[in-house]
PDB file of C-alpha atoms in Angstrom:
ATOM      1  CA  UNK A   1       5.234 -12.795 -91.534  1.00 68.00           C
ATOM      2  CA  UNK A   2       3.855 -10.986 -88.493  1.00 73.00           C
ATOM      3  CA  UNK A   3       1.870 -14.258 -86.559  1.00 83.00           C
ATOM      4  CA  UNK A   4      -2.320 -13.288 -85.412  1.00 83.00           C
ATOM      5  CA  UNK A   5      -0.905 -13.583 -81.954  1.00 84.00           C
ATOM      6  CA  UNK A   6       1.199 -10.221 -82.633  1.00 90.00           C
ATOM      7  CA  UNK A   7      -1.737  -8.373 -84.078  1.00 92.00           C
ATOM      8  CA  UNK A   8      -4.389  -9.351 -81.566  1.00 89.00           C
ATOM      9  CA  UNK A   9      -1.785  -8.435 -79.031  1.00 92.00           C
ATOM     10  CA  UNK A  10      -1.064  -4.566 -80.834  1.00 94.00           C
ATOM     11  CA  UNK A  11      -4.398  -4.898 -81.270  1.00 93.00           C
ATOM     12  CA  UNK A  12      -5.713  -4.618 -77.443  1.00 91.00           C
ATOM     13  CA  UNK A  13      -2.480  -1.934 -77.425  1.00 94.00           C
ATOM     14  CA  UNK A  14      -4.281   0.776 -80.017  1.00 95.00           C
ATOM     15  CA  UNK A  15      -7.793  -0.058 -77.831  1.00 93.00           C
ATOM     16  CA  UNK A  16      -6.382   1.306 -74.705  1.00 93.00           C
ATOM     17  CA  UNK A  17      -4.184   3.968 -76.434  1.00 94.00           C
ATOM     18  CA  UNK A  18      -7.921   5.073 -77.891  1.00 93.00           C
ATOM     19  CA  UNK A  19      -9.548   4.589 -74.259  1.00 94.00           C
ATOM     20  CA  UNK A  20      -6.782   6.602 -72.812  1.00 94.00           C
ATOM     21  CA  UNK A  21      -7.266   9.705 -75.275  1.00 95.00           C
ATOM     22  CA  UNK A  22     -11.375   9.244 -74.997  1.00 94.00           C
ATOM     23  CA  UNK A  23     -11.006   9.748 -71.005  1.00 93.00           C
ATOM     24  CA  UNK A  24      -9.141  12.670 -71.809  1.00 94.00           C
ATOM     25  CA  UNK A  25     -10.510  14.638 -74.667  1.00 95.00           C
ATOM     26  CA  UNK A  26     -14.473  13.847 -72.859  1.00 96.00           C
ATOM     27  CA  UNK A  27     -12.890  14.192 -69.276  1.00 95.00           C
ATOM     28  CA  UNK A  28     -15.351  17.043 -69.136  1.00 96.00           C
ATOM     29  CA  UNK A  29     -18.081  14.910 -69.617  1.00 95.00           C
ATOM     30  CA  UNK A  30     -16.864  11.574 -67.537  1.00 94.00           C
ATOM     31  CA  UNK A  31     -15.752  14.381 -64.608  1.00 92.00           C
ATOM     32  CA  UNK A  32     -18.436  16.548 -64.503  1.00 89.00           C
ATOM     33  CA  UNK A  33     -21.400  14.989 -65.661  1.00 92.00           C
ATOM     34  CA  UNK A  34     -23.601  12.209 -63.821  1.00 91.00           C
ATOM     35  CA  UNK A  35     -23.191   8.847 -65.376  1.00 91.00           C
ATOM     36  CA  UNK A  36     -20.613   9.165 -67.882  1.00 94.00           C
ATOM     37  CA  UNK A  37     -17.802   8.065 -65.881  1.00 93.00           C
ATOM     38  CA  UNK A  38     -18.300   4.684 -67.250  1.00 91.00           C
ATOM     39  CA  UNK A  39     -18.471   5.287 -71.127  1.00 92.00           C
ATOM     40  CA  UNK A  40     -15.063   4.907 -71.269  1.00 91.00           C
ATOM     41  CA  UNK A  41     -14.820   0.963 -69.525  1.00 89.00           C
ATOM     42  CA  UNK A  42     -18.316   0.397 -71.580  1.00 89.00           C
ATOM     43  CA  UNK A  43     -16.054   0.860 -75.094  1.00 89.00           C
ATOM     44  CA  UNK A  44     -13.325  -0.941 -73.574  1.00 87.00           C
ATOM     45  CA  UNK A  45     -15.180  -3.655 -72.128  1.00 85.00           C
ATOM     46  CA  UNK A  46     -18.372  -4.624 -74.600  1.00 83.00           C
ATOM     47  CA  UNK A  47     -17.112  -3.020 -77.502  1.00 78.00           C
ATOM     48  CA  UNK A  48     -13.903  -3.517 -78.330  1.00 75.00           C
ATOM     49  CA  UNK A  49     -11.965  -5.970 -76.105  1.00 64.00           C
ATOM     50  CA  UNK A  50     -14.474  -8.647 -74.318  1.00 60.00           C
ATOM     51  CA  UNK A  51     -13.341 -11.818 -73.596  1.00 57.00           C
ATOM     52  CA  UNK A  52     -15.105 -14.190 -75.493  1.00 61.00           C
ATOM     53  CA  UNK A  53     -14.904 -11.599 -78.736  1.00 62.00           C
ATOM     54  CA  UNK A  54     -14.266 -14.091 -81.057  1.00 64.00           C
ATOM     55  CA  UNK A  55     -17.487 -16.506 -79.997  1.00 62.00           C
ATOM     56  CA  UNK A  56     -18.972 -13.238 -80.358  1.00 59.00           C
ATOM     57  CA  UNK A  57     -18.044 -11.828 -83.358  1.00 61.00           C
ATOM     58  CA  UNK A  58     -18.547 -15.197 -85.258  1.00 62.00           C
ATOM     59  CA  UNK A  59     -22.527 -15.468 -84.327  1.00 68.00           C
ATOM     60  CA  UNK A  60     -23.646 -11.146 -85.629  1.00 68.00           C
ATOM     61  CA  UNK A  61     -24.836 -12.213 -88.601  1.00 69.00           C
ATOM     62  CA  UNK A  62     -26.901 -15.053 -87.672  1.00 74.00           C
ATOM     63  CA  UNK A  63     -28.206 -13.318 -84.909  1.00 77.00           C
ATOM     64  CA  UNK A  64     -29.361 -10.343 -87.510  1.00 72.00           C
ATOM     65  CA  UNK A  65     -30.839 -13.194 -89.644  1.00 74.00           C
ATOM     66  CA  UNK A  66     -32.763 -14.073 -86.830  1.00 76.00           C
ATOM     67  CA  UNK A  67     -34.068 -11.141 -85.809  1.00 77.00           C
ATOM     68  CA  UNK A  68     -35.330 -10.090 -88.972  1.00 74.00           C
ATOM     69  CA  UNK A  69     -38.321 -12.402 -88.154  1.00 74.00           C
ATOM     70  CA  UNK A  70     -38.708 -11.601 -84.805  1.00 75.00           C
ATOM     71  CA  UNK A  71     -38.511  -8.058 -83.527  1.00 77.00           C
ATOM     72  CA  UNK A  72     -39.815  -4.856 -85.519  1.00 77.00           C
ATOM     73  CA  UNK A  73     -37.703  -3.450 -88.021  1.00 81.00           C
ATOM     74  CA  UNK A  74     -36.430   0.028 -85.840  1.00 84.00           C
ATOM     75  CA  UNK A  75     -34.754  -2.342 -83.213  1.00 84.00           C
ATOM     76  CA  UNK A  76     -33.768  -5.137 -85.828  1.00 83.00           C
ATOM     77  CA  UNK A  77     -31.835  -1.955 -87.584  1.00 88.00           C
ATOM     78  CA  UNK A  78     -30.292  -0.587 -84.362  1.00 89.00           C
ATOM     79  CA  UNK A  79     -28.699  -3.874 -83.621  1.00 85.00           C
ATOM     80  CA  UNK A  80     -27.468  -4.381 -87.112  1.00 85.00           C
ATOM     81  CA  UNK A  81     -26.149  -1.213 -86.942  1.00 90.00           C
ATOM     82  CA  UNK A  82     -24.704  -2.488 -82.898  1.00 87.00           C
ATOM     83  CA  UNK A  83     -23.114  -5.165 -85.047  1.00 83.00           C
ATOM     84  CA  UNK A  84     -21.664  -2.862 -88.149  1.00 87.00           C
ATOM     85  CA  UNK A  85     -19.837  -1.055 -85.386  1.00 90.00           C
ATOM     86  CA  UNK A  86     -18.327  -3.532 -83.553  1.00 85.00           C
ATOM     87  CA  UNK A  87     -17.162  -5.578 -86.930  1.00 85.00           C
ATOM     88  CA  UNK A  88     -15.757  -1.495 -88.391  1.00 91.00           C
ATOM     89  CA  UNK A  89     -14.015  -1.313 -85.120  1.00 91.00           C
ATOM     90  CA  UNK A  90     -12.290  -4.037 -85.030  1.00 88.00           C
ATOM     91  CA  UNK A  91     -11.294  -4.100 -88.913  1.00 91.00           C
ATOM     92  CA  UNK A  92      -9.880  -0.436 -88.030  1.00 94.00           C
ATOM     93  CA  UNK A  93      -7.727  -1.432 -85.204  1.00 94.00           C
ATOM     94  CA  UNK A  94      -6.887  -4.426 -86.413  1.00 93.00           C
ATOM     95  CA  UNK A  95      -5.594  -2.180 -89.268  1.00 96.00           C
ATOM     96  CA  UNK A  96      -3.705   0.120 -87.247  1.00 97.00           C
ATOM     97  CA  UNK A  97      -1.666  -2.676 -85.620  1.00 96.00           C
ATOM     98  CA  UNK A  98      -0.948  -3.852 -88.496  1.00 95.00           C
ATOM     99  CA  UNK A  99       0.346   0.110 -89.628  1.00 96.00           C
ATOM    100  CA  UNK A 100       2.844  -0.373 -86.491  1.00 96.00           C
ATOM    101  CA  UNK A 101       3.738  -3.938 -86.710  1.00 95.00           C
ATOM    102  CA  UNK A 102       4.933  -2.917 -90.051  1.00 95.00           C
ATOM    103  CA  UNK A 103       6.355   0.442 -88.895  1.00 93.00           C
ATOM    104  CA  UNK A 104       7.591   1.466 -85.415  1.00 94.00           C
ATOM    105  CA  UNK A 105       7.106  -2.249 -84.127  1.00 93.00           C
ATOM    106  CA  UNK A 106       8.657  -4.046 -87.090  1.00 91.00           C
ATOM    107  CA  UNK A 107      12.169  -5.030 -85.736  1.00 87.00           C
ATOM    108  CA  UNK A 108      10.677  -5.404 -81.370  1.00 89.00           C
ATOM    109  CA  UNK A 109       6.504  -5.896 -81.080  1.00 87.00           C
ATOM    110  CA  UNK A 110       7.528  -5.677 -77.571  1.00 88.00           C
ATOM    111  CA  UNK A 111       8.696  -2.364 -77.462  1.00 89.00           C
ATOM    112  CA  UNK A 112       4.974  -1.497 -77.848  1.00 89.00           C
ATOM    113  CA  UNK A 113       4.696   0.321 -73.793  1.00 88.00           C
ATOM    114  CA  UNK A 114       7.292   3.257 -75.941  1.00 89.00           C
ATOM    115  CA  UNK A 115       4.803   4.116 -79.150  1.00 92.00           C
ATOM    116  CA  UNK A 116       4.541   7.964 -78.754  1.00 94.00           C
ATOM    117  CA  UNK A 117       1.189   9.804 -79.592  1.00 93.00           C
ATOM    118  CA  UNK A 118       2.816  11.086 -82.766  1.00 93.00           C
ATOM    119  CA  UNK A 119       3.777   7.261 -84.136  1.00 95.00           C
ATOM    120  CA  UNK A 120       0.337   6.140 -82.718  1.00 95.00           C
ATOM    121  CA  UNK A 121      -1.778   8.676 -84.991  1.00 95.00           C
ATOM    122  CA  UNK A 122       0.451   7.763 -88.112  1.00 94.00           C
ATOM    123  CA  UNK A 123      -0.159   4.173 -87.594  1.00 96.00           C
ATOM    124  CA  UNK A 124      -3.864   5.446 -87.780  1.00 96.00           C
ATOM    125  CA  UNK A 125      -3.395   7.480 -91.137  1.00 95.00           C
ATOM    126  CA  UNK A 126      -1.742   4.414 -92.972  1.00 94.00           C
ATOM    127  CA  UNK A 127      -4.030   1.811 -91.897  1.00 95.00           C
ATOM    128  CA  UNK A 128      -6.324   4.174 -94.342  1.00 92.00           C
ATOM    129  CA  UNK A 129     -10.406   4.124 -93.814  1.00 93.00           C
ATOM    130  CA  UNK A 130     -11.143   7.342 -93.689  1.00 96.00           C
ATOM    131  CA  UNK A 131     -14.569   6.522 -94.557  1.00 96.00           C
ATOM    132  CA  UNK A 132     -15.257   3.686 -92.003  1.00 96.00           C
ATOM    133  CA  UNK A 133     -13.455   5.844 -89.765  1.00 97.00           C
ATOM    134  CA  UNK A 134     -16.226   8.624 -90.219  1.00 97.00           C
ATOM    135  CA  UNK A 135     -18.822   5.854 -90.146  1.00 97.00           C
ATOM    136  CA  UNK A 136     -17.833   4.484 -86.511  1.00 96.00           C
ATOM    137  CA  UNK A 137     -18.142   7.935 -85.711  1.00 97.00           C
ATOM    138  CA  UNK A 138     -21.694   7.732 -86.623  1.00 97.00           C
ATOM    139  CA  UNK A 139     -22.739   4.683 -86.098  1.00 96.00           C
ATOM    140  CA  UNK A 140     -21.101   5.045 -82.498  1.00 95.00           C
ATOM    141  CA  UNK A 141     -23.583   8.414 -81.744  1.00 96.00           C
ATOM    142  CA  UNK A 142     -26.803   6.351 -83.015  1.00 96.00           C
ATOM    143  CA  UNK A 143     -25.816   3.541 -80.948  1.00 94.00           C
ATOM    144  CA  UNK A 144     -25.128   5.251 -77.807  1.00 95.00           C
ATOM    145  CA  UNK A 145     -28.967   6.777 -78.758  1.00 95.00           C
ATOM    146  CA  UNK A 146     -30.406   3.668 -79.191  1.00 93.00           C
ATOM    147  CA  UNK A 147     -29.178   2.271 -75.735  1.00 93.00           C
ATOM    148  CA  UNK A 148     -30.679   5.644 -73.745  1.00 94.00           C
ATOM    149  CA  UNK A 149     -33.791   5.018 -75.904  1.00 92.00           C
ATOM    150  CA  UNK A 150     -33.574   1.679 -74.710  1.00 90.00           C
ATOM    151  CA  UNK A 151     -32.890   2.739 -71.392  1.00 91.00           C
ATOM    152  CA  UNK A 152     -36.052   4.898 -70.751  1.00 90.00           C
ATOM    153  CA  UNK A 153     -38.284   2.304 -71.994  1.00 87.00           C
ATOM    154  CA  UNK A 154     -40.588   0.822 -69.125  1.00 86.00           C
ATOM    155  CA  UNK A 155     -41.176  -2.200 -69.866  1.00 85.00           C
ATOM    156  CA  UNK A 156     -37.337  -2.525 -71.838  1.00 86.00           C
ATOM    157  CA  UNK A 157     -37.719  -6.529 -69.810  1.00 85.00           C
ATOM    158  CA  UNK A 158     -40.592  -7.531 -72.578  1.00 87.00           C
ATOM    159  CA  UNK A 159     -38.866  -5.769 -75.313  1.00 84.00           C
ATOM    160  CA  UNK A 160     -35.575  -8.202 -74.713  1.00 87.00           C
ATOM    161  CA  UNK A 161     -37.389 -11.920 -74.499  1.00 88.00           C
ATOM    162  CA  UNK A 162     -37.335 -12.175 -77.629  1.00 86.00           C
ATOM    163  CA  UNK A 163     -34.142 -10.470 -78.265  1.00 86.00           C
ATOM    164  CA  UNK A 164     -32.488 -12.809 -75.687  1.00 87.00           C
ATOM    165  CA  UNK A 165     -34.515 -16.038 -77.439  1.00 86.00           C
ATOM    166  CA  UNK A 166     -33.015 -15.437 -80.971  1.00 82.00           C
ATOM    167  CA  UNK A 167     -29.928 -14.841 -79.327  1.00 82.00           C
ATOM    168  CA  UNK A 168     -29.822 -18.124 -77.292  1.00 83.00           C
ATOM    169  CA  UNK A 169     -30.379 -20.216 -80.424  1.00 81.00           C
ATOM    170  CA  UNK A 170     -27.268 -18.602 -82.412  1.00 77.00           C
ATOM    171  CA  UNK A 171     -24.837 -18.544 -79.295  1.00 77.00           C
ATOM    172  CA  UNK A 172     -25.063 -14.732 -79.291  1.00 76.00           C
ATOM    173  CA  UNK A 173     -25.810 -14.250 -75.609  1.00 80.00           C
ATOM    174  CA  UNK A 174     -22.940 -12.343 -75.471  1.00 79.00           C
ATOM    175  CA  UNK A 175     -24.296  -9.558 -77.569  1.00 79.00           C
ATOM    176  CA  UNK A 176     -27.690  -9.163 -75.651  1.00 83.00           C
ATOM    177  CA  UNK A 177     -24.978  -8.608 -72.500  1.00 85.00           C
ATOM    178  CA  UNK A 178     -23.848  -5.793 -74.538  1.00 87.00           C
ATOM    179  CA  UNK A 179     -27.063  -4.218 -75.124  1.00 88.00           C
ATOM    180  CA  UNK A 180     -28.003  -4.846 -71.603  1.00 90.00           C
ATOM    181  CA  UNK A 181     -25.140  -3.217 -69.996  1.00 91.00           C
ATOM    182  CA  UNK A 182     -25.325   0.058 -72.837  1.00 92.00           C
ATOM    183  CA  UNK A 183     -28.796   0.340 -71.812  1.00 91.00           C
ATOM    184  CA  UNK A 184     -27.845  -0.347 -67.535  1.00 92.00           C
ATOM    185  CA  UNK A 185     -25.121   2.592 -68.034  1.00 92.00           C
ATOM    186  CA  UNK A 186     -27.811   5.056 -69.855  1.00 93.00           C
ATOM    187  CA  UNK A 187     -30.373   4.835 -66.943  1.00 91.00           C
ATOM    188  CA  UNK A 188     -27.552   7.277 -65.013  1.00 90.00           C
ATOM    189  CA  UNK A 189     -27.913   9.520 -67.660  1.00 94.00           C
ATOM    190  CA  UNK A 190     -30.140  12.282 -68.132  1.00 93.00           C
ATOM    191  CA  UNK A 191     -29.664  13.480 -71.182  1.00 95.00           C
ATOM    192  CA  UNK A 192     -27.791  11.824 -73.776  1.00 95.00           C
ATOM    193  CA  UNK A 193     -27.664  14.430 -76.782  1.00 96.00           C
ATOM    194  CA  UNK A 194     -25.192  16.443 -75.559  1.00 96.00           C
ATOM    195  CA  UNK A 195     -22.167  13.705 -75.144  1.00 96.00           C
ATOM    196  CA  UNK A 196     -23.228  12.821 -78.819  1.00 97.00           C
ATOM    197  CA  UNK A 197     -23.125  15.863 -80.342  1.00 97.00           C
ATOM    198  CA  UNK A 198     -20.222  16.851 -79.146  1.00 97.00           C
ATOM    199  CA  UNK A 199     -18.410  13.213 -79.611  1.00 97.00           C
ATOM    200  CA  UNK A 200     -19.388  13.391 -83.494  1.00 97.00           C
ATOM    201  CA  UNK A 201     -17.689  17.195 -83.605  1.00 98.00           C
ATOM    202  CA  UNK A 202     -14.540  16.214 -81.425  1.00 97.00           C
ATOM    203  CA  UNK A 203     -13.716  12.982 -83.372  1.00 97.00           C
ATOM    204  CA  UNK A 204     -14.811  13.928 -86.801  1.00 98.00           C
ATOM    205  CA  UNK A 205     -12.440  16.752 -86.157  1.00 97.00           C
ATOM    206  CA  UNK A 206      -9.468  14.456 -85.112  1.00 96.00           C
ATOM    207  CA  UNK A 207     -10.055  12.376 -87.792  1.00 96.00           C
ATOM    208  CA  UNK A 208     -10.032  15.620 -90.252  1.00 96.00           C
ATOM    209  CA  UNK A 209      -6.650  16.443 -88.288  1.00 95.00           C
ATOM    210  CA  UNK A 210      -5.009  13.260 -88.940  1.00 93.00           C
ATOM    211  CA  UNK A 211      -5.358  12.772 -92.610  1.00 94.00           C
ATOM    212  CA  UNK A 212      -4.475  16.535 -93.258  1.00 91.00           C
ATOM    213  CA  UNK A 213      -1.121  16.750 -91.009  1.00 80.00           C
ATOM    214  CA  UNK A 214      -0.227  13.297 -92.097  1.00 66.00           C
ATOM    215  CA  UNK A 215      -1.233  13.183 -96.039  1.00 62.00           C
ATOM    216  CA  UNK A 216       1.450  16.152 -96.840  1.00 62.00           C
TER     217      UNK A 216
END
C-alpha cells in the first residue's frame, strides 16, 4: 500500500512538472508582459503547495459558513469558488500521483527526477476528471478576475476587515494571505482579460489533447 508520505511527496512532483509547462506554454505572457512574471510562483506558492496547506485546507468550509453572514453574496461566491479550486486542484494532483505511483513509480517512487513528459500526461489521463479538469480551468480564469477586480478597488482595505475577522475566528488566516497576495500581484497588471482568455483556450485545448491521444 503506497504510504500518504509517497503521494504528498509525487504530489509536490506533478505541481512543479505543471509550473514548469505553465512558464513555458504563457512564457509569452510572463516574458513580455508587465506583471505576469509572477503568476507562475503565485500557483505554486498560494495555490497549490503552501506550507501550512493542510491547516488551510481543513478551515474552507467554515470560513464559507462564515461568510455567508458577513460579506455580500458576489464576494462570498468568489471565495467559495477561491476554495472549490484549491480543494479540485488538489483532488486532481493528488490523483495523478496516485496514476504514477501505480504506474511508472510503482517498483522506485524515487526515480521520480526521470518521469518524461509523455509518462507525466498519461498519469494525467488515468487519474480521469475530465470534468473537474475543465472546471479548474474555469474556475481558475474567474478567480484570477476576481483578484484584478479586487485589485482595482480603492478602498479593497475596508472590503477585507471583515473578510480577515471571519477568517481569524475559523483559523483561516491563511486564505485571506491568498487573496491578499492574488490581489498584490494584479495591481502590476493592466489588463487582465487577455492572460484569461487565452489560458482557458491553451489549457482547455491540452486537456482536449490528452484524453484524445491517450483514450485510443
Amino acid at each position: 500500500m503506497v504510504s500518504e508520505d509517497s503521494v504528498e511527496t509525487i504530489r509536490q512532483v506533478v505541481v512543479h512538472r505543471m509550473i514548469e509547462r505553465l512558464q513555458s506554454d504563457y512564457g509569452d505572457f510572463i516574458e513580455g508582459v508587465k506583471g505576469f512574471s509572477t503568476i507562475p510562483e503565485f500557483f505554486r506558492d498560494y495555490l497549490y503547495s503552501p506550507p501550512n496547506k493542510e491547516k488551510r485546507d481543513a478551515t474552507l468550509e467554515q470560513l464559507y459558513g462564515k461568510l455567508k453572514s458577513i460579506t455580500g453574496p458576489e464576494m462570498t461566491e468568489n471565495i467559495h469558488k477561491l476554495i472549490l479550486l484549491i480543494q479540485i486542484s488538489d483532488d486532481l494532483d493528488r490523483s495523478t500521483a496516485k496514476a504514477l505511483l501505480d504506474g511508472p513509480l510503482k517498483n522506485d517512487p524515487s526515480s521520480h527526477a526521470t518521469i518524461s513528459d509523455d509518462e507525466m500526461e498519461e498519469a494525467i489521463f488515468r487519474a480521469g476528471g475530465y470534468e473537474n479538469r475543465i472546471k479548474q480551468i474555469e474556475l481558475i480564469c474567474e478567480t484570477l478576475s476576481f483578484f484584478f477586480a479586487l485589485s482595482k478597488l480603492p478602498f479593497i482595505k475596508l472590503v477585507m476587515a471583515p473578510i480577515k475577522v471571519a477568517a481569524s475566528l475559523v483559523g483561516a488566516e491563511d486564505l485571506v494571505g491568498t487573496m491578499e497576495k492574488g490581489y498584490e500581484i494584479s495591481r502590476e497588471i493592466k489588463d487582465m482579460k487577455p492572460f484569461v482568455q487565452a489560458f482557458r483556450e491553451r489549457e482547455t485545448a491540452y486537456v482536449e489533447r490528452l484524453w484524445a491521444r491517450s483514450a485510443r
